[in-house]
PDB file of C-alpha atoms in Angstrom:
ATOM      1  CA  MET A   1     -20.849   3.347 -12.269  1.00 70.00           C
ATOM      2  CA  THR A   2     -17.268   4.652 -12.470  1.00 80.00           C
ATOM      3  CA  THR A   3     -14.273   2.615 -13.620  1.00 88.00           C
ATOM      4  CA  LEU A   4     -13.109   2.048 -10.036  1.00 95.00           C
ATOM      5  CA  ASP A   5     -16.545   0.898  -8.912  1.00 93.00           C
ATOM      6  CA  ARG A   6     -16.215  -2.104 -11.229  1.00 92.00           C
ATOM      7  CA  SER A   7     -13.769  -3.786  -8.854  1.00 94.00           C
ATOM      8  CA  GLY A   8     -15.921  -3.260  -5.764  1.00 96.00           C
ATOM      9  CA  SER A   9     -14.894  -2.141  -2.299  1.00 98.00           C
ATOM     10  CA  PHE A  10     -13.644  -3.629   0.955  1.00 98.00           C
ATOM     11  CA  ALA A  11     -13.545  -2.591   4.596  1.00 98.00           C
ATOM     12  CA  LEU A  12     -10.505  -0.680   5.781  1.00 98.00           C
ATOM     13  CA  GLY A  13     -11.144  -0.068   9.438  1.00 95.00           C
ATOM     14  CA  SER A  14     -14.543   1.575   9.880  1.00 95.00           C
ATOM     15  CA  ARG A  15     -14.722   2.685   6.233  1.00 96.00           C
ATOM     16  CA  HIS A  16     -15.120   0.945   2.892  1.00 97.00           C
ATOM     17  CA  VAL A  17     -12.707   1.965   0.155  1.00 98.00           C
ATOM     18  CA  LYS A  18     -12.552   1.163  -3.535  1.00 98.00           C
ATOM     19  CA  ARG A  19     -10.220  -1.719  -4.226  1.00 98.00           C
ATOM     20  CA  VAL A  20      -7.915   0.305  -6.467  1.00 98.00           C
ATOM     21  CA  GLY A  21      -6.185   3.148  -4.630  1.00 98.00           C
ATOM     22  CA  TYR A  22      -2.949   5.062  -5.027  1.00 98.00           C
ATOM     23  CA  GLY A  23       0.490   4.774  -3.415  1.00 97.00           C
ATOM     24  CA  ALA A  24       2.379   8.061  -3.069  1.00 98.00           C
ATOM     25  CA  MET A  25       5.926   6.739  -2.594  1.00 96.00           C
ATOM     26  CA  GLN A  26       7.035   7.499  -6.159  1.00 95.00           C
ATOM     27  CA  LEU A  27       6.285  11.208  -5.781  1.00 98.00           C
ATOM     28  CA  THR A  28       9.652  11.760  -4.075  1.00 98.00           C
ATOM     29  CA  GLY A  29      13.111  12.070  -5.568  1.00 97.00           C
ATOM     30  CA  PRO A  30      15.308   9.099  -6.537  1.00 96.00           C
ATOM     31  CA  GLY A  31      15.567   6.410  -3.874  1.00 94.00           C
ATOM     32  CA  VAL A  32      12.419   7.753  -2.177  1.00 96.00           C
ATOM     33  CA  PHE A  33      14.588  10.599  -0.904  1.00 98.00           C
ATOM     34  CA  GLY A  34      14.310  14.338  -1.381  1.00 97.00           C
ATOM     35  CA  PRO A  35      11.780  16.292  -3.440  1.00 97.00           C
ATOM     36  CA  PRO A  36      10.590  15.364  -6.943  1.00 97.00           C
ATOM     37  CA  LYS A  37      12.076  17.094  -9.971  1.00 96.00           C
ATOM     38  CA  ASN A  38       8.641  18.441 -10.837  1.00 97.00           C
ATOM     39  CA  PRO A  39       6.451  19.137  -7.792  1.00 97.00           C
ATOM     40  CA  ASP A  40       3.650  20.476  -9.987  1.00 98.00           C
ATOM     41  CA  ALA A  41       3.471  17.143 -11.813  1.00 98.00           C
ATOM     42  CA  ALA A  42       3.261  15.342  -8.470  1.00 98.00           C
ATOM     43  CA  VAL A  43       0.384  17.573  -7.396  1.00 98.00           C
ATOM     44  CA  ALA A  44      -1.361  16.883 -10.721  1.00 98.00           C
ATOM     45  CA  VAL A  45      -1.128  13.113 -10.183  1.00 98.00           C
ATOM     46  CA  LEU A  46      -2.685  13.351  -6.722  1.00 98.00           C
ATOM     47  CA  ARG A  47      -5.523  15.553  -7.957  1.00 98.00           C
ATOM     48  CA  GLU A  48      -6.179  13.273 -10.914  1.00 98.00           C
ATOM     49  CA  ALA A  49      -6.298  10.240  -8.622  1.00 98.00           C
ATOM     50  CA  VAL A  50      -8.983  11.777  -6.401  1.00 98.00           C
ATOM     51  CA  ALA A  51     -10.877  13.192  -9.377  1.00 97.00           C
ATOM     52  CA  SER A  52     -10.946   9.675 -10.836  1.00 97.00           C
ATOM     53  CA  GLY A  53     -12.585   8.305  -7.699  1.00 97.00           C
ATOM     54  CA  VAL A  54      -9.618   7.067  -5.664  1.00 98.00           C
ATOM     55  CA  ASN A  55     -10.504   7.179  -1.965  1.00 98.00           C
ATOM     56  CA  HIS A  56      -7.524   5.272  -0.523  1.00 98.00           C
ATOM     57  CA  ILE A  57      -4.083   6.900  -0.564  1.00 98.00           C
ATOM     58  CA  ASP A  58      -1.037   5.231   0.965  1.00 98.00           C
ATOM     59  CA  THR A  59       1.833   7.364   2.231  1.00 98.00           C
ATOM     60  CA  SER A  60       4.397   7.805   5.004  1.00 98.00           C
ATOM     61  CA  ASP A  61       6.200  10.753   6.493  1.00 98.00           C
ATOM     62  CA  TYR A  62       9.501   8.923   5.987  1.00 97.00           C
ATOM     63  CA  TYR A  63       8.987   9.123   2.224  1.00 98.00           C
ATOM     64  CA  GLY A  64      11.295  11.990   1.382  1.00 98.00           C
ATOM     65  CA  PRO A  65      11.207  12.373   4.382  1.00 98.00           C
ATOM     66  CA  HIS A  66       8.108  14.594   4.742  1.00 98.00           C
ATOM     67  CA  VAL A  67       7.813  15.087   0.971  1.00 98.00           C
ATOM     68  CA  THR A  68       4.773  12.981   0.067  1.00 98.00           C
ATOM     69  CA  ASN A  69       2.671  14.137   3.006  1.00 98.00           C
ATOM     70  CA  GLN A  70       3.363  17.777   2.261  1.00 98.00           C
ATOM     71  CA  LEU A  71       2.498  17.215  -1.397  1.00 98.00           C
ATOM     72  CA  ILE A  72      -0.746  15.473  -0.450  1.00 98.00           C
ATOM     73  CA  ARG A  73      -1.759  18.380   1.749  1.00 98.00           C
ATOM     74  CA  LYS A  74      -0.846  20.904  -0.939  1.00 98.00           C
ATOM     75  CA  ALA A  75      -2.620  19.020  -3.707  1.00 98.00           C
ATOM     76  CA  LEU A  76      -5.831  18.142  -1.937  1.00 97.00           C
ATOM     77  CA  GLY A  77      -6.327  20.910   0.627  1.00 88.00           C
ATOM     78  CA  ARG A  78      -9.683  20.081   2.184  1.00 91.00           C
ATOM     79  CA  TYR A  79      -9.824  16.303   1.954  1.00 97.00           C
ATOM     80  CA  PRO A  80     -12.923  14.626   0.478  1.00 97.00           C
ATOM     81  CA  ASP A  81     -15.141  13.120   3.146  1.00 96.00           C
ATOM     82  CA  ASP A  82     -14.683   9.592   1.815  1.00 97.00           C
ATOM     83  CA  LEU A  83     -10.884   9.736   1.484  1.00 98.00           C
ATOM     84  CA  VAL A  84      -8.906   7.339   3.690  1.00 98.00           C
ATOM     85  CA  ILE A  85      -5.213   8.199   4.079  1.00 98.00           C
ATOM     86  CA  VAL A  86      -3.064   5.346   5.355  1.00 98.00           C
ATOM     87  CA  THR A  87       0.425   6.047   6.639  1.00 98.00           C
ATOM     88  CA  LYS A  88       3.319   4.049   8.097  1.00 98.00           C
ATOM     89  CA  VAL A  89       5.639   4.433  11.074  1.00 98.00           C
ATOM     90  CA  GLY A  90       8.523   2.381  12.416  1.00 97.00           C
ATOM     91  CA  ALA A  91      11.342   3.685  10.219  1.00 97.00           C
ATOM     92  CA  ARG A  92      13.281   6.869   9.635  1.00 96.00           C
ATOM     93  CA  ARG A  93      15.701   8.063   6.988  1.00 96.00           C
ATOM     94  CA  GLY A  94      19.373   8.669   7.555  1.00 96.00           C
ATOM     95  CA  THR A  95      21.116  11.669   6.004  1.00 96.00           C
ATOM     96  CA  ASP A  96      22.612   9.220   3.494  1.00 96.00           C
ATOM     97  CA  ALA A  97      19.090   8.086   2.469  1.00 95.00           C
ATOM     98  CA  SER A  98      19.423   4.849   4.470  1.00 95.00           C
ATOM     99  CA  TRP A  99      16.405   3.173   6.068  1.00 94.00           C
ATOM    100  CA  LEU A 100      16.748   2.935   9.840  1.00 95.00           C
ATOM    101  CA  PRO A 101      14.531   1.368  12.529  1.00 96.00           C
ATOM    102  CA  ALA A 102      12.533   3.823  14.637  1.00 97.00           C
ATOM    103  CA  PHE A 103      10.706   1.494  17.001  1.00 95.00           C
ATOM    104  CA  SER A 104      10.910   3.188  20.397  1.00 97.00           C
ATOM    105  CA  SER A 105       7.865   4.762  21.999  1.00 98.00           C
ATOM    106  CA  ALA A 106       9.433   8.200  21.521  1.00 98.00           C
ATOM    107  CA  ASP A 107      10.190   7.452  17.854  1.00 98.00           C
ATOM    108  CA  LEU A 108       6.638   6.318  17.181  1.00 98.00           C
ATOM    109  CA  THR A 109       5.082   9.268  18.974  1.00 98.00           C
ATOM    110  CA  GLN A 110       7.245  11.673  16.966  1.00 98.00           C
ATOM    111  CA  ALA A 111       6.363   9.875  13.733  1.00 98.00           C
ATOM    112  CA  VAL A 112       2.633  10.117  14.412  1.00 98.00           C
ATOM    113  CA  GLN A 113       2.976  13.808  15.248  1.00 98.00           C
ATOM    114  CA  ASP A 114       4.988  14.391  12.055  1.00 98.00           C
ATOM    115  CA  ASN A 115       2.327  12.665   9.965  1.00 98.00           C
ATOM    116  CA  LEU A 116      -0.452  14.685  11.593  1.00 98.00           C
ATOM    117  CA  ARG A 117       1.377  17.964  11.072  1.00 98.00           C
ATOM    118  CA  ASN A 118       2.458  17.424   7.488  1.00 98.00           C
ATOM    119  CA  LEU A 119      -0.898  16.013   6.397  1.00 98.00           C
ATOM    120  CA  GLY A 120      -2.784  18.737   8.262  1.00 98.00           C
ATOM    121  CA  LEU A 121      -4.925  16.278  10.216  1.00 98.00           C
ATOM    122  CA  ASP A 122      -6.102  15.981  13.820  1.00 98.00           C
ATOM    123  CA  VAL A 123      -6.335  12.187  13.682  1.00 98.00           C
ATOM    124  CA  LEU A 124      -4.839   9.594  11.322  1.00 98.00           C
ATOM    125  CA  ASP A 125      -7.260   7.165   9.647  1.00 98.00           C
ATOM    126  CA  VAL A 126      -4.939   4.140   9.598  1.00 98.00           C
ATOM    127  CA  VAL A 127      -1.341   3.796  10.771  1.00 98.00           C
ATOM    128  CA  ASN A 128       0.686   0.753   9.759  1.00 98.00           C
ATOM    129  CA  LEU A 129       3.525  -0.334  12.013  1.00 98.00           C
ATOM    130  CA  ARG A 130       6.332  -1.328   9.679  1.00 97.00           C
ATOM    131  CA  SER A 131       8.547  -4.063  11.057  1.00 97.00           C
ATOM    132  CA  MET A 132      12.223  -3.219  10.591  1.00 94.00           C
ATOM    133  CA  PHE A 133      13.817  -6.471  11.768  1.00 93.00           C
ATOM    134  CA  GLY A 134      14.560  -6.965   8.086  1.00 85.00           C
ATOM    135  CA  VAL A 135      14.619  -3.982   5.723  1.00 79.00           C
ATOM    136  CA  HIS A 136      14.109  -6.000   2.565  1.00 81.00           C
ATOM    137  CA  GLY A 137      11.531  -8.496   3.796  1.00 89.00           C
ATOM    138  CA  PRO A 138       9.684  -9.872   6.813  1.00 96.00           C
ATOM    139  CA  THR A 139      11.970 -11.189   9.564  1.00 96.00           C
ATOM    140  CA  GLU A 140      10.863 -12.754  12.824  1.00 97.00           C
ATOM    141  CA  GLY A 141      11.027 -10.711  16.031  1.00 97.00           C
ATOM    142  CA  SER A 142       8.545  -9.545  18.638  1.00 98.00           C
ATOM    143  CA  ILE A 143       6.499  -6.455  17.765  1.00 98.00           C
ATOM    144  CA  GLU A 144       4.819  -6.318  21.175  1.00 98.00           C
ATOM    145  CA  ALA A 145       6.633  -3.234  22.509  1.00 98.00           C
ATOM    146  CA  PRO A 146       6.213  -0.926  19.484  1.00 98.00           C
ATOM    147  CA  LEU A 147       2.657  -2.077  18.799  1.00 98.00           C
ATOM    148  CA  THR A 148       1.692  -1.507  22.433  1.00 98.00           C
ATOM    149  CA  ALA A 149       3.083   2.026  22.153  1.00 98.00           C
ATOM    150  CA  LEU A 150       1.080   2.595  18.963  1.00 98.00           C
ATOM    151  CA  ALA A 151      -2.067   1.249  20.612  1.00 98.00           C
ATOM    152  CA  GLU A 152      -1.579   3.788  23.397  1.00 98.00           C
ATOM    153  CA  LEU A 153      -1.545   6.585  20.806  1.00 98.00           C
ATOM    154  CA  GLN A 154      -4.756   5.123  19.442  1.00 98.00           C
ATOM    155  CA  ARG A 155      -6.326   5.282  22.911  1.00 98.00           C
ATOM    156  CA  LYS A 156      -5.296   8.939  23.081  1.00 98.00           C
ATOM    157  CA  GLY A 157      -7.322   9.616  19.940  1.00 98.00           C
ATOM    158  CA  LEU A 158      -4.457  10.301  17.525  1.00 98.00           C
ATOM    159  CA  ILE A 159      -5.068   7.151  15.458  1.00 98.00           C
ATOM    160  CA  ARG A 160      -8.356   5.533  14.413  1.00 98.00           C
ATOM    161  CA  HIS A 161      -7.058   2.167  13.221  1.00 98.00           C
ATOM    162  CA  ILE A 162      -3.819   0.169  13.225  1.00 98.00           C
ATOM    163  CA  GLY A 163      -2.297  -2.103  10.581  1.00 98.00           C
ATOM    164  CA  LEU A 164       0.976  -3.966  10.086  1.00 98.00           C
ATOM    165  CA  SER A 165       3.575  -3.896   7.320  1.00 98.00           C
ATOM    166  CA  ASN A 166       6.520  -6.095   6.328  1.00 97.00           C
ATOM    167  CA  VAL A 167       5.470  -8.776   8.805  1.00 98.00           C
ATOM    168  CA  THR A 168       5.408 -12.554   9.116  1.00 98.00           C
ATOM    169  CA  PRO A 169       2.256 -14.576   9.877  1.00 98.00           C
ATOM    170  CA  ALA A 170       3.547 -15.080  13.431  1.00 98.00           C
ATOM    171  CA  GLN A 171       3.855 -11.312  13.869  1.00 98.00           C
ATOM    172  CA  VAL A 172       0.336 -10.827  12.541  1.00 98.00           C
ATOM    173  CA  ALA A 173      -0.936 -13.307  15.119  1.00 98.00           C
ATOM    174  CA  GLU A 174       1.045 -11.558  17.868  1.00 98.00           C
ATOM    175  CA  GLY A 175      -0.288  -8.187  16.770  1.00 98.00           C
ATOM    176  CA  ARG A 176      -3.897  -9.349  16.802  1.00 98.00           C
ATOM    177  CA  ARG A 177      -3.503 -10.401  20.436  1.00 98.00           C
ATOM    178  CA  ILE A 178      -2.479  -6.830  21.327  1.00 98.00           C
ATOM    179  CA  CYS A 179      -4.998  -4.734  19.379  1.00 98.00           C
ATOM    180  CA  GLU A 180      -7.355  -4.881  16.430  1.00 98.00           C
ATOM    181  CA  ILE A 181      -5.454  -5.089  13.141  1.00 98.00           C
ATOM    182  CA  VAL A 182      -7.408  -3.778  10.157  1.00 98.00           C
ATOM    183  CA  CYS A 183      -4.882  -4.411   7.377  1.00 98.00           C
ATOM    184  CA  VAL A 184      -1.592  -6.073   6.516  1.00 98.00           C
ATOM    185  CA  GLN A 185       0.721  -4.507   3.938  1.00 98.00           C
ATOM    186  CA  ASN A 186       3.382  -6.854   2.564  1.00 97.00           C
ATOM    187  CA  HIS A 187       5.335  -7.503  -0.616  1.00 94.00           C
ATOM    188  CA  TYR A 188       3.124  -9.531  -2.939  1.00 95.00           C
ATOM    189  CA  ASN A 189       2.484  -9.711  -6.667  1.00 94.00           C
ATOM    190  CA  LEU A 190       1.972 -12.153  -9.509  1.00 92.00           C
ATOM    191  CA  ALA A 191       5.523 -13.522  -9.181  1.00 89.00           C
ATOM    192  CA  HIS A 192       6.190 -12.992  -5.456  1.00 91.00           C
ATOM    193  CA  ARG A 193       3.549 -15.022  -3.632  1.00 93.00           C
ATOM    194  CA  ALA A 194       4.937 -16.046  -0.260  1.00 94.00           C
ATOM    195  CA  ASP A 195       1.824 -14.659   1.467  1.00 97.00           C
ATOM    196  CA  ASP A 196      -0.746 -16.837  -0.311  1.00 96.00           C
ATOM    197  CA  ALA A 197      -1.851 -18.602   2.876  1.00 97.00           C
ATOM    198  CA  LEU A 198      -1.811 -15.390   4.921  1.00 98.00           C
ATOM    199  CA  ILE A 199      -4.065 -13.631   2.405  1.00 98.00           C
ATOM    200  CA  ASP A 200      -6.628 -16.417   2.652  1.00 98.00           C
ATOM    201  CA  ASP A 201      -6.512 -16.394   6.461  1.00 98.00           C
ATOM    202  CA  LEU A 202      -7.043 -12.634   6.574  1.00 98.00           C
ATOM    203  CA  ALA A 203      -9.879 -12.815   4.034  1.00 98.00           C
ATOM    204  CA  ARG A 204     -11.764 -15.242   6.275  1.00 98.00           C
ATOM    205  CA  ASP A 205     -11.544 -12.692   9.102  1.00 98.00           C
ATOM    206  CA  GLY A 206     -12.474  -9.675   6.963  1.00 97.00           C
ATOM    207  CA  ILE A 207      -9.027  -8.070   7.215  1.00 98.00           C
ATOM    208  CA  ALA A 208      -7.647  -6.148   4.236  1.00 98.00           C
ATOM    209  CA  TYR A 209      -4.407  -7.197   2.564  1.00 98.00           C
ATOM    210  CA  VAL A 210      -2.545  -4.427   0.751  1.00 98.00           C
ATOM    211  CA  PRO A 211       0.291  -5.662  -1.478  1.00 97.00           C
ATOM    212  CA  PHE A 212       3.175  -3.274  -1.923  1.00 92.00           C
ATOM    213  CA  PHE A 213       5.245  -3.564  -5.090  1.00 86.00           C
ATOM    214  CA  PRO A 214       2.149  -4.961  -6.878  1.00 86.00           C
ATOM    215  CA  LEU A 215       3.944  -4.374 -10.188  1.00 80.00           C
ATOM    216  CA  GLY A 216       7.366  -5.546  -9.003  1.00 79.00           C
ATOM    217  CA  GLY A 217       8.600  -2.331  -7.399  1.00 66.00           C
ATOM    218  CA  PHE A 218      12.139  -1.363  -8.316  1.00 62.00           C
ATOM    219  CA  THR A 219      12.369  -4.495 -10.515  1.00 61.00           C
ATOM    220  CA  PRO A 220       9.289  -4.474 -12.773  1.00 67.00           C
ATOM    221  CA  LEU A 221       7.548  -7.765 -13.427  1.00 78.00           C
ATOM    222  CA  GLN A 222       8.822  -9.607 -16.495  1.00 77.00           C
ATOM    223  CA  SER A 223       7.122 -12.733 -17.791  1.00 84.00           C
ATOM    224  CA  SER A 224       6.419 -14.043 -21.269  1.00 90.00           C
ATOM    225  CA  ILE A 225       3.135 -15.484 -19.962  1.00 91.00           C
ATOM    226  CA  LEU A 226       2.095 -12.067 -18.635  1.00 92.00           C
ATOM    227  CA  SER A 227       3.050 -10.393 -21.917  1.00 92.00           C
ATOM    228  CA  ASP A 228       1.183 -12.971 -24.001  1.00 95.00           C
ATOM    229  CA  VAL A 229      -2.009 -12.665 -21.936  1.00 95.00           C
ATOM    230  CA  ALA A 230      -1.840  -8.867 -22.115  1.00 95.00           C
ATOM    231  CA  GLN A 231      -1.440  -8.945 -25.891  1.00 96.00           C
ATOM    232  CA  ARG A 232      -4.452 -11.222 -26.304  1.00 97.00           C
ATOM    233  CA  LEU A 233      -6.610  -8.999 -24.105  1.00 97.00           C
ATOM    234  CA  GLY A 234      -5.474  -5.731 -25.685  1.00 97.00           C
ATOM    235  CA  ALA A 235      -4.181  -4.494 -22.333  1.00 97.00           C
ATOM    236  CA  THR A 236      -0.803  -3.625 -20.867  1.00 95.00           C
ATOM    237  CA  ALA A 237       1.134  -6.205 -18.861  1.00 93.00           C
ATOM    238  CA  MET A 238       0.835  -4.035 -15.783  1.00 94.00           C
ATOM    239  CA  GLN A 239      -2.946  -3.792 -16.141  1.00 96.00           C
ATOM    240  CA  VAL A 240      -3.148  -7.573 -16.344  1.00 96.00           C
ATOM    241  CA  ALA A 241      -0.920  -7.954 -13.266  1.00 95.00           C
ATOM    242  CA  LEU A 242      -3.189  -5.620 -11.289  1.00 97.00           C
ATOM    243  CA  ALA A 243      -6.345  -7.316 -12.555  1.00 97.00           C
ATOM    244  CA  TRP A 244      -4.921 -10.673 -11.437  1.00 97.00           C
ATOM    245  CA  LEU A 245      -4.448  -9.300  -7.923  1.00 97.00           C
ATOM    246  CA  LEU A 246      -8.049  -8.064  -7.844  1.00 97.00           C
ATOM    247  CA  ARG A 247      -9.175 -11.516  -8.939  1.00 97.00           C
ATOM    248  CA  ARG A 248      -6.890 -13.251  -6.406  1.00 97.00           C
ATOM    249  CA  SER A 249      -8.938 -12.399  -3.304  1.00 98.00           C
ATOM    250  CA  PRO A 250     -11.720  -9.911  -2.419  1.00 98.00           C
ATOM    251  CA  ASN A 251      -9.762  -8.539   0.558  1.00 98.00           C
ATOM    252  CA  ILE A 252      -6.877  -7.314  -1.620  1.00 98.00           C
ATOM    253  CA  LEU A 253      -6.650  -3.524  -1.909  1.00 98.00           C
ATOM    254  CA  LEU A 254      -4.273  -2.144  -4.533  1.00 98.00           C
ATOM    255  CA  ILE A 255      -2.062   0.927  -4.155  1.00 97.00           C
ATOM    256  CA  PRO A 256      -0.024   1.092  -7.388  1.00 95.00           C
ATOM    257  CA  GLY A 257       2.210   4.137  -7.432  1.00 95.00           C
ATOM    258  CA  THR A 258       3.343   6.386 -10.242  1.00 95.00           C
ATOM    259  CA  SER A 259       4.513   9.946 -10.813  1.00 97.00           C
ATOM    260  CA  SER A 260       2.782  10.140 -14.215  1.00 97.00           C
ATOM    261  CA  VAL A 261      -0.848  11.059 -14.885  1.00 98.00           C
ATOM    262  CA  ALA A 262      -0.838   8.849 -17.982  1.00 97.00           C
ATOM    263  CA  HIS A 263       0.433   5.832 -16.027  1.00 96.00           C
ATOM    264  CA  LEU A 264      -2.048   6.565 -13.246  1.00 98.00           C
ATOM    265  CA  ARG A 265      -4.909   6.361 -15.730  1.00 97.00           C
ATOM    266  CA  GLU A 266      -3.541   3.084 -17.099  1.00 96.00           C
ATOM    267  CA  ASN A 267      -3.314   1.619 -13.600  1.00 96.00           C
ATOM    268  CA  LEU A 268      -6.831   2.677 -12.653  1.00 97.00           C
ATOM    269  CA  ALA A 269      -8.196   1.180 -15.870  1.00 97.00           C
ATOM    270  CA  ALA A 270      -7.203  -2.255 -14.556  1.00 97.00           C
ATOM    271  CA  ALA A 271     -10.346  -2.109 -12.395  1.00 97.00           C
ATOM    272  CA  ARG A 272     -12.504  -2.752 -15.470  1.00 95.00           C
ATOM    273  CA  LEU A 273     -10.373  -5.519 -16.973  1.00 96.00           C
ATOM    274  CA  ASP A 274     -12.094  -8.904 -16.846  1.00 94.00           C
ATOM    275  CA  LEU A 275      -9.704 -11.840 -16.956  1.00 97.00           C
ATOM    276  CA  PRO A 276     -11.028 -14.979 -18.665  1.00 97.00           C
ATOM    277  CA  LYS A 277     -10.723 -18.173 -16.637  1.00 96.00           C
ATOM    278  CA  GLU A 278      -8.064 -19.581 -18.955  1.00 97.00           C
ATOM    279  CA  ALA A 279      -5.970 -16.421 -18.575  1.00 97.00           C
ATOM    280  CA  VAL A 280      -6.148 -16.692 -14.781  1.00 96.00           C
ATOM    281  CA  THR A 281      -4.952 -20.302 -14.986  1.00 96.00           C
ATOM    282  CA  GLU A 282      -1.975 -19.242 -17.099  1.00 95.00           C
ATOM    283  CA  LEU A 283      -1.112 -16.352 -14.800  1.00 94.00           C
ATOM    284  CA  ASP A 284      -1.363 -18.494 -11.677  1.00 94.00           C
ATOM    285  CA  ALA A 285       1.572 -20.491 -13.028  1.00 90.00           C
ATOM    286  CA  VAL A 286       3.829 -17.416 -12.991  1.00 89.00           C
ATOM    287  CA  GLY A 287       4.008 -17.675  -9.204  1.00 78.00           C
ATOM    288  CA  ILE A 288       5.347 -21.196  -9.558  1.00 60.00           C
ATOM    289  CA  HIS A 289       7.850 -20.256 -12.277  1.00 49.00           C
ATOM    290  CA  PRO A 290       8.496 -16.504 -11.704  1.00 45.00           C
ATOM    291  CA  ASN A 291      10.668 -16.052 -14.800  1.00 42.00           C
ATOM    292  CA  PRO A 292       9.368 -18.385 -17.486  1.00 36.00           C
ATOM    293  CA  SER A 293      11.241 -18.502 -20.751  1.00 31.00           C
TER     294      SER A 293
END
């Protein structure tokens, strides 16, 4: 049994993936824009992830733009048979590195074609429609038109499965009336827990929940409780935060990102970290008091 096997697996569309995967966003330049300073290091991280047993990679062609997908193709060449690559559409990057909505049928078709070309694939495993009604968090608004357009691309054979990202529970419900939704990717971590009820609802229906910013994103998690638990367990705070997510619900799939091989190995090691019941109780309180003194 490998380290990643310790945390089990969960269905992602028609495939099962290990519950600890890898998010490629940090392989770009600053602000998720432009190329990395060291492309060879980025390639090394991707190869180490797959060599360590990762079979779920999260990406998007608007990372860079085009940078992460081209790096993935360069690093991995012929993809392992069990590898599931999940990408996102619904946004584009301005020349000033801004994040702009790209929700029209033409935008979505172009985005799918860009992902296929830069990844070197004939069909995309999973495509998440990212809601752009609010750039920094879920905001209500109908996703019927863009999701219907994406479902048409699925019928044409360009996409196997569809997911949603940056969405509200109402948008998830709307989406499920239009097509099968295999995963939801939202902001969630030990301190940011607005989706608690949604996670439980999805778990009952066998739908994966993929938290982005599982370690806090651009503002790393800081908590004296988290630090104290990590010290007692002889682990890093980030490993404990990831282990808590794995313990939170069996449908949670992790995609922590990093541009460092050393940090990648630390993140993956969270799969073998067992949290005692008393530690879980302490950590659960962080969501109630995100910044305890």
